[in-house]
Amino acid sequence: ILFVRSLDGGQSWSTAKRIGSPSDGSSVVEGSMIAVGPGGEVYVAYYDSKLPGIVVAKSTDGGQSFGEPVRALAHSSMRFGKTLGGGFETLPFPSIAIDNSPGPNRGTLYIAADIKPSDSADMSDVVLVKSTDGGSKWSAPIRVNDDQTGTDQFQPSLAVAPDGTLGLMWYDRRNDPQNNVLLDVYMTTSSDGGKSFTLDRRVTSASWMLVPTPLGLRTHYHGDYNQMSSGELGFMLNWGDDRSGRDSDIYAAVLPVSEASKQAPDFVLSAEKLAVNELSGTSASLTMSLAGRNGFSDSVSLESETAYPGISYQFSPASLTAGQQSILSIAVTTGTPAGTYPLLVVGKAGDLKRSVSLRLTVYDSSELSRVPLAIGSAREALLEPKAASDTTGNLHVLFGGEPGPFGPPYGSLQYARFRSNEQLSAYTVFRVSDPADSLSNYSIGVDDAGNITITWLQTNFNTGITNVFLSRSTDQGKTFSPPANITGLTDKKMTIYLTTLAVHGSGAINVGYVQDTPPGSPTSSTVDFWFVRLTDGGAKFSTKVKVFETDKKVGFVYSAAMALDPTGNPVFVYDASVDSTSLIFDIFLSVSKDGVSFQAAVNLSKTSGSNS
């Protein structure tokens, strides 16, 4: 974290000064936020993955120097950030504000962040910590949002009004308890220095689904720059808003302090399913529900504000009162172009107007006989499915669950079995109990008897040790065996970063893995590529053998795939550099005829340039 300041209105800037420790191979510091106290004190709050949590550094000389960072909030769920339901990626960054009013809480520092509560069904709540002694000591976190739904509340921002009233805003999914996908913005205030809060108030007039972000790095994220500020007008809120269903917009609201906590009669529209798939020339339906808030009892008329050629809508009934439902029928004529169509359903009661965003995907009936089956729940973020089929027509699927902000690593592995568009079973294969553990690079295979084998890499970020683990099911995925560590590394200097799996019909389990000694980049380390075979349901391990033998150490193996020949022996294809300093990668083939040794590797690509 670097700090600069300007004393001439931004015309020139000081030399950058480092705050705290820098990011390195074992930790990350990021997400810095600045606040200035009533005496000119400068506070910088930021995320430090070593805790993991939020630290605060203080300067009493206008930013010329900073003291050592002080821990303000630490929580195990803040280690990586997280991907919430609907694929919403969040990072564990803070928001900081200071009371500069002349009131009794003058000088109090506040920090808001989101953490995962102890309730396993709830992935995110907004919490507040505060300091009344200039940042030396911090209170225990208290939960801010008052919902009882087990839905997500996240990405908070806070501000202190000139009269000392504390305000907080955040994204909130309480109005979609079934799916935990639709977004609103809520806020609350405190007039006693964060000891108590007013009832949460809905700020938005629409509930919407996240529109994918057109970036390769992060595909589903918003809100990093949602902001609450304060001034003579009261609280000013701005946020990313996708209610159009087509593109993100910036919305803003200004609420006088006296109005920020008021609760007016209101209503919420929701749907049992938020997205529907249809073939052209067919129809589908969605069940809409109306919930009243704060004593709302009026009748609400329903309509769709989106019109597309070839698509028609009908509500039955066309008006509702709180607690009632309506069926939205959607008809798609033959020839309607395939694609995704955002739908905006609007409810009106006098001058009060509320909306909910839905999504229709149309498929060409001349190309498909039926629409694709959704095999994951919208409520859960299940990513990177791996699948294997058995001899009886079952499809076995393995997902990464409880992902980090960019997908892997994961906090759990989730299994499901399907046949003919019907889900037959689901099971949590493994969930980490140590927040420092993470899961990645998983695979699934099935033998002719229907026994399921799953392998994965498990890393502990405190020790830096990675091993290959294995679990099996002999009852069609109803239960899985306790994980078995099949590599047993105890030295963090010998880590594993890649594994492959192939299961033979006879039940033999074939595993390949790449071991990095010591850990590092392609230019600073060498690796060994090992193969091991497990028989008797994984009870017996063969002696590990090298897949790749050369007169030089292998510099790096970037990716690998394994298949079995008709006799059950392994064949590997992989890309590797042939020494520890080369940046040239080639595609290699390694074949075993007996499962105990490998023939000399064959270079299939023979790259001669340095930009391979």
Coordinates of C-alpha atoms in Angstrom, one line a residue, residues 148-483:
Q148 CA -33.9 -13.1 9.2
T149 CA -33.7 -14.7 5.7
G150 CA -30.3 -16.4 5.4
T151 CA -29.7 -14.4 2.2
D152 CA -26.7 -12.3 1.2
Q153 CA -25.9 -8.8 2.4
F154 CA -22.5 -7.5 1.2
Q155 CA -20.3 -4.7 -0.1
P156 CA -21.2 -2.1 2.5
S157 CA -20.2 1.6 2.4
L158 CA -20.6 4.0 5.3
A159 CA -20.5 7.7 6.1
V160 CA -21.1 10.0 9.1
A161 CA -23.4 13.0 8.6
P162 CA -22.4 16.5 10.0
D163 CA -24.6 15.9 13.0
G164 CA -22.8 12.6 13.9
T165 CA -25.5 10.2 12.5
L166 CA -23.8 7.1 11.1
G167 CA -25.2 5.7 7.9
L168 CA -24.5 2.4 6.1
M169 CA -25.6 1.0 2.7
W170 CA -25.1 -2.4 1.1
Y171 CA -26.4 -4.8 -1.5
D172 CA -29.2 -7.0 -0.1
R173 CA -31.0 -10.1 -1.3
R174 CA -33.6 -10.5 1.4
N175 CA -36.4 -9.9 -1.1
D176 CA -35.5 -13.1 -2.9
P177 CA -35.2 -15.7 -0.1
Q178 CA -35.9 -18.7 -2.4
N179 CA -33.2 -18.0 -5.0
N180 CA -30.9 -15.6 -3.2
V181 CA -30.1 -13.9 -6.5
L182 CA -32.1 -10.7 -6.9
L183 CA -30.4 -7.5 -5.7
D184 CA -31.6 -4.4 -3.8
V185 CA -29.9 -1.7 -1.9
Y186 CA -30.7 -1.3 1.8
M187 CA -29.5 1.2 4.4
T188 CA -29.6 1.9 8.1
T189 CA -28.6 4.6 10.5
S190 CA -27.3 4.9 14.1
S191 CA -27.5 8.0 16.3
D192 CA -25.7 6.6 19.3
G193 CA -22.3 5.8 17.8
G194 CA -23.1 2.4 16.4
K195 CA -24.6 0.9 19.6
S196 CA -28.0 0.4 18.0
F197 CA -29.5 0.8 14.5
T198 CA -32.8 1.8 13.0
L199 CA -34.8 -0.7 11.0
D200 CA -33.2 -1.5 7.6
R201 CA -34.7 0.6 4.9
R202 CA -35.1 -0.4 1.2
V203 CA -33.6 2.3 -1.0
T204 CA -34.2 0.7 -4.5
S205 CA -37.5 0.5 -6.3
A206 CA -36.4 -2.6 -8.3
S207 CA -35.0 -6.0 -7.6
W208 CA -32.6 -7.2 -10.3
M209 CA -30.3 -10.0 -11.5
L210 CA -26.6 -9.3 -12.1
V211 CA -25.7 -8.7 -15.7
P212 CA -22.4 -10.4 -16.6
T213 CA -19.5 -8.1 -16.9
P214 CA -17.8 -8.2 -20.3
L215 CA -14.3 -8.8 -18.9
G216 CA -12.1 -11.9 -19.1
L217 CA -10.7 -11.4 -15.6
R218 CA -13.9 -11.1 -13.6
T219 CA -17.1 -12.0 -15.2
H220 CA -19.7 -11.3 -12.5
Y221 CA -18.9 -8.4 -10.3
H222 CA -20.2 -5.0 -9.3
G223 CA -20.1 -2.7 -6.3
D224 CA -16.4 -2.3 -5.7
Y225 CA -17.1 1.4 -6.0
N226 CA -20.5 1.6 -4.5
Q227 CA -20.3 4.7 -2.2
M228 CA -22.1 6.4 0.6
S229 CA -21.1 10.0 1.5
S230 CA -22.7 12.8 3.5
G231 CA -23.0 16.5 3.6
E232 CA -25.6 19.3 4.1
L233 CA -28.1 17.4 1.9
G234 CA -27.9 14.3 4.1
F235 CA -26.7 10.9 2.9
M236 CA -25.8 10.5 -0.8
L237 CA -25.8 6.9 -2.1
N238 CA -24.6 5.6 -5.5
W239 CA -24.4 2.1 -6.8
G240 CA -24.2 -0.2 -9.8
D241 CA -27.7 -1.2 -10.9
D242 CA -28.7 -3.8 -13.5
R243 CA -32.5 -3.4 -13.5
S244 CA -32.5 -2.9 -17.3
G245 CA -31.3 -6.4 -17.7
R246 CA -29.1 -5.3 -20.6
D247 CA -26.3 -3.2 -19.2
S248 CA -25.1 -1.7 -15.9
D249 CA -26.2 1.8 -14.9
I250 CA -25.2 4.1 -12.1
Y251 CA -28.1 5.0 -9.8
A252 CA -28.1 7.5 -7.0
A253 CA -30.3 8.6 -4.1
V254 CA -30.1 11.5 -1.7
L255 CA -31.8 11.1 1.7
P256 CA -31.9 13.8 4.3
V257 CA -30.8 12.5 7.7
S258 CA -34.3 13.0 9.1
E259 CA -35.8 10.8 6.2
A260 CA -33.1 8.1 6.1
S261 CA -34.7 5.9 8.8
K262 CA -38.4 6.4 7.9
Q263 CA -40.4 3.3 6.9
A264 CA -43.2 3.9 4.4
P265 CA -45.7 1.2 3.1
D266 CA -44.1 -0.7 0.3
F267 CA -44.4 -3.9 -1.7
V268 CA -41.9 -6.4 -3.2
L269 CA -42.4 -8.5 -6.4
S270 CA -40.6 -11.8 -6.7
A271 CA -40.7 -15.0 -8.8
E272 CA -40.4 -18.6 -8.0
K273 CA -38.0 -19.0 -10.9
L274 CA -36.0 -16.0 -12.2
A275 CA -35.0 -17.4 -15.5
V276 CA -36.9 -19.6 -18.0
N277 CA -35.7 -21.5 -21.1
E278 CA -38.1 -22.0 -24.0
L279 CA -38.0 -23.4 -27.5
S280 CA -39.3 -21.2 -30.2
G281 CA -43.0 -22.1 -30.9
T282 CA -43.7 -23.1 -27.3
S283 CA -44.8 -21.4 -24.1
A284 CA -43.8 -21.4 -20.4
S285 CA -44.9 -19.9 -17.2
L286 CA -43.5 -18.2 -14.0
T287 CA -45.2 -17.8 -10.7
M288 CA -45.1 -14.2 -9.4
S289 CA -45.6 -13.3 -5.7
L290 CA -46.4 -10.0 -4.0
A291 CA -45.2 -9.3 -0.4
G292 CA -46.3 -6.2 1.5
R293 CA -44.0 -4.2 3.7
N294 CA -44.7 -1.7 6.5
G295 CA -48.5 -2.3 6.4
F296 CA -49.0 -2.1 2.7
S297 CA -52.5 -3.3 1.7
D298 CA -53.3 -1.8 -1.7
S299 CA -54.1 -3.7 -4.9
V300 CA -51.1 -3.9 -7.4
S301 CA -51.6 -4.2 -11.1
L302 CA -49.0 -6.2 -13.1
E303 CA -47.6 -5.5 -16.6
S304 CA -44.4 -6.1 -18.6
E305 CA -42.4 -3.1 -19.7
T306 CA -40.4 -5.1 -22.3
A307 CA -41.7 -5.9 -25.7
Y308 CA -40.1 -8.2 -28.3
P309 CA -41.5 -9.3 -31.7
G310 CA -42.8 -12.9 -31.4
I311 CA -43.0 -12.9 -27.6
S312 CA -46.2 -12.2 -25.7
Y313 CA -47.1 -12.1 -22.0
Q314 CA -50.3 -12.7 -19.9
F315 CA -50.8 -12.3 -16.2
S316 CA -53.5 -14.3 -14.4
P317 CA -54.7 -12.6 -12.4
A318 CA -53.5 -9.2 -13.6
S319 CA -53.7 -7.6 -10.2
L320 CA -52.7 -8.8 -6.7
T321 CA -52.8 -7.9 -3.0
A322 CA -50.1 -8.8 -0.5
G323 CA -49.7 -12.6 -0.1
Q324 CA -51.2 -13.4 -3.5
Q325 CA -49.7 -15.0 -6.6
S326 CA -50.1 -14.5 -10.3
I327 CA -49.1 -16.8 -13.2
L328 CA -47.0 -15.1 -15.9
S329 CA -47.5 -17.0 -19.2
I330 CA -44.9 -16.4 -21.9
A331 CA -45.6 -17.5 -25.5
V332 CA -42.8 -17.6 -28.1
T333 CA -43.8 -17.9 -31.7
T334 CA -42.0 -20.1 -34.2
G335 CA -39.1 -18.3 -35.9
T336 CA -38.4 -16.0 -32.9
P337 CA -34.6 -15.6 -33.0
A338 CA -32.6 -17.6 -30.4
G339 CA -31.1 -15.5 -27.6
T340 CA -31.5 -14.1 -24.2
Y341 CA -34.4 -11.6 -23.6
P342 CA -34.4 -9.5 -20.3
L343 CA -37.9 -9.2 -18.9
L344 CA -39.0 -6.4 -16.6
V345 CA -42.2 -7.1 -14.7
V346 CA -43.7 -3.9 -13.1
G347 CA -46.2 -3.6 -10.3
K348 CA -48.2 -0.3 -9.8
A349 CA -50.3 0.9 -6.9
G350 CA -51.2 4.5 -7.4
D351 CA -47.9 6.5 -7.6
L352 CA -45.9 3.6 -6.1
K353 CA -44.1 1.6 -8.8
R354 CA -41.9 -1.4 -8.2
S355 CA -40.2 -3.9 -10.6
V356 CA -38.4 -7.2 -10.8
S357 CA -36.0 -8.3 -13.5
L358 CA -36.3 -11.8 -15.0
R359 CA -34.7 -13.5 -17.9
L360 CA -36.0 -15.5 -20.9
T361 CA -33.7 -17.6 -23.1
V362 CA -35.1 -18.8 -26.4
Y363 CA -33.6 -21.8 -28.3
D364 CA -34.2 -22.6 -31.9
S365 CA -36.6 -25.6 -32.1
S366 CA -35.1 -26.6 -35.4
E367 CA -31.8 -27.2 -33.7
L368 CA -32.8 -28.6 -30.3
S369 CA -35.6 -31.0 -29.4
R370 CA -35.7 -29.8 -25.8
V371 CA -34.2 -27.0 -23.8
P372 CA -31.0 -27.5 -21.7
L373 CA -31.5 -28.7 -18.2
A374 CA -30.2 -26.5 -15.4
I375 CA -28.3 -28.9 -13.1
G376 CA -27.2 -26.3 -10.5
S377 CA -29.1 -24.2 -8.1
A378 CA -29.2 -20.4 -8.6
R379 CA -28.9 -20.1 -4.8
E380 CA -25.5 -21.8 -4.8
A381 CA -22.4 -20.8 -6.7
L382 CA -21.4 -24.1 -8.2
L383 CA -18.6 -23.7 -10.8
E384 CA -16.3 -25.7 -13.1
P385 CA -18.4 -29.0 -13.5
K386 CA -16.5 -32.2 -14.2
A387 CA -18.6 -35.1 -15.5
A388 CA -18.3 -38.9 -16.2
S389 CA -20.9 -41.4 -17.4
D390 CA -21.3 -45.0 -16.5
T391 CA -22.5 -48.1 -18.4
T392 CA -26.1 -47.7 -17.3
G393 CA -26.6 -44.2 -18.6
N394 CA -26.0 -42.2 -15.4
L395 CA -24.2 -38.9 -15.6
H396 CA -22.1 -38.2 -12.5
V397 CA -21.2 -34.5 -12.1
L398 CA -18.7 -32.9 -9.6
F399 CA -18.8 -29.2 -8.9
G400 CA -16.6 -26.7 -7.0
G401 CA -18.7 -25.1 -4.2
E402 CA -18.1 -22.1 -2.0
P403 CA -15.7 -20.6 -4.5
G404 CA -13.3 -17.7 -4.0
P405 CA -13.7 -14.4 -5.8
F406 CA -12.3 -15.7 -9.1
G407 CA -13.7 -19.2 -8.9
P408 CA -11.0 -21.6 -7.6
P409 CA -9.9 -22.4 -4.9
Y410 CA -13.1 -23.8 -3.4
G411 CA -14.4 -24.5 0.0
S412 CA -16.4 -27.7 -0.9
L413 CA -16.9 -30.3 -3.5
Q414 CA -20.5 -31.1 -4.5
Y415 CA -21.7 -34.2 -6.4
A416 CA -24.9 -34.9 -8.3
R417 CA -26.2 -37.8 -10.4
F418 CA -28.5 -37.5 -13.3
R419 CA -30.4 -39.7 -15.8
S420 CA -32.7 -38.6 -18.5
N421 CA -33.0 -35.0 -17.3
E422 CA -33.8 -36.1 -13.8
Q423 CA -31.6 -35.5 -10.7
L424 CA -31.3 -38.7 -8.8
S425 CA -29.0 -37.8 -5.9
A426 CA -26.8 -35.0 -4.5
Y427 CA -24.1 -35.1 -1.9
T428 CA -21.4 -32.9 -0.4
V429 CA -18.3 -35.0 -0.9
F430 CA -16.1 -32.8 1.2
R431 CA -16.2 -29.4 2.9
V432 CA -13.0 -27.9 4.5
S433 CA -13.2 -27.4 8.3
D434 CA -10.0 -25.4 8.5
P435 CA -10.5 -21.9 6.8
A436 CA -6.8 -22.1 5.7
D437 CA -7.6 -25.1 3.5
S438 CA -8.7 -24.9 -0.1
L439 CA -9.6 -27.3 -2.8
S440 CA -8.8 -27.2 -6.5
N441 CA -7.9 -29.3 -9.6
Y442 CA -10.6 -32.0 -9.0
S443 CA -11.6 -34.9 -11.2
I444 CA -14.2 -37.6 -11.3
G445 CA -14.2 -41.2 -12.8
V446 CA -16.6 -44.2 -12.7
D447 CA -15.8 -47.9 -13.2
D448 CA -18.0 -50.5 -14.8
A449 CA -19.5 -51.5 -11.4
G450 CA -20.7 -47.9 -11.0
N451 CA -18.2 -47.0 -8.2
I452 CA -17.2 -43.4 -8.3
T453 CA -13.7 -42.0 -7.6
I454 CA -13.0 -38.4 -7.0
T455 CA -9.5 -36.8 -6.6
W456 CA -8.5 -33.2 -5.8
L457 CA -5.7 -31.0 -4.6
Q458 CA -6.0 -29.7 -1.1
T459 CA -3.8 -26.8 0.0
N460 CA -3.2 -25.4 3.5
F461 CA -2.2 -21.7 3.2
N462 CA -0.8 -21.6 6.7
T463 CA 1.7 -24.4 6.0
G464 CA 2.0 -24.0 2.3
I465 CA 1.6 -27.8 1.8
T466 CA -0.5 -29.3 -1.0
N467 CA -1.5 -33.0 -1.4
V468 CA -3.6 -35.2 -3.6
F469 CA -6.7 -36.5 -1.8
L470 CA -9.1 -39.3 -2.9
S471 CA -12.7 -40.2 -2.0
R472 CA -14.9 -43.0 -3.3
S473 CA -18.6 -44.0 -3.4
T474 CA -19.8 -47.5 -3.8
D475 CA -23.5 -46.7 -3.6
Q476 CA -24.1 -44.5 -6.6
G477 CA -23.2 -41.3 -4.9
K478 CA -25.4 -41.6 -1.8
T479 CA -22.3 -41.5 0.4
F480 CA -18.6 -41.0 -0.1
S481 CA -15.6 -42.4 1.9
P482 CA -13.5 -40.1 4.2
P483 CA -10.8 -38.4 2.1

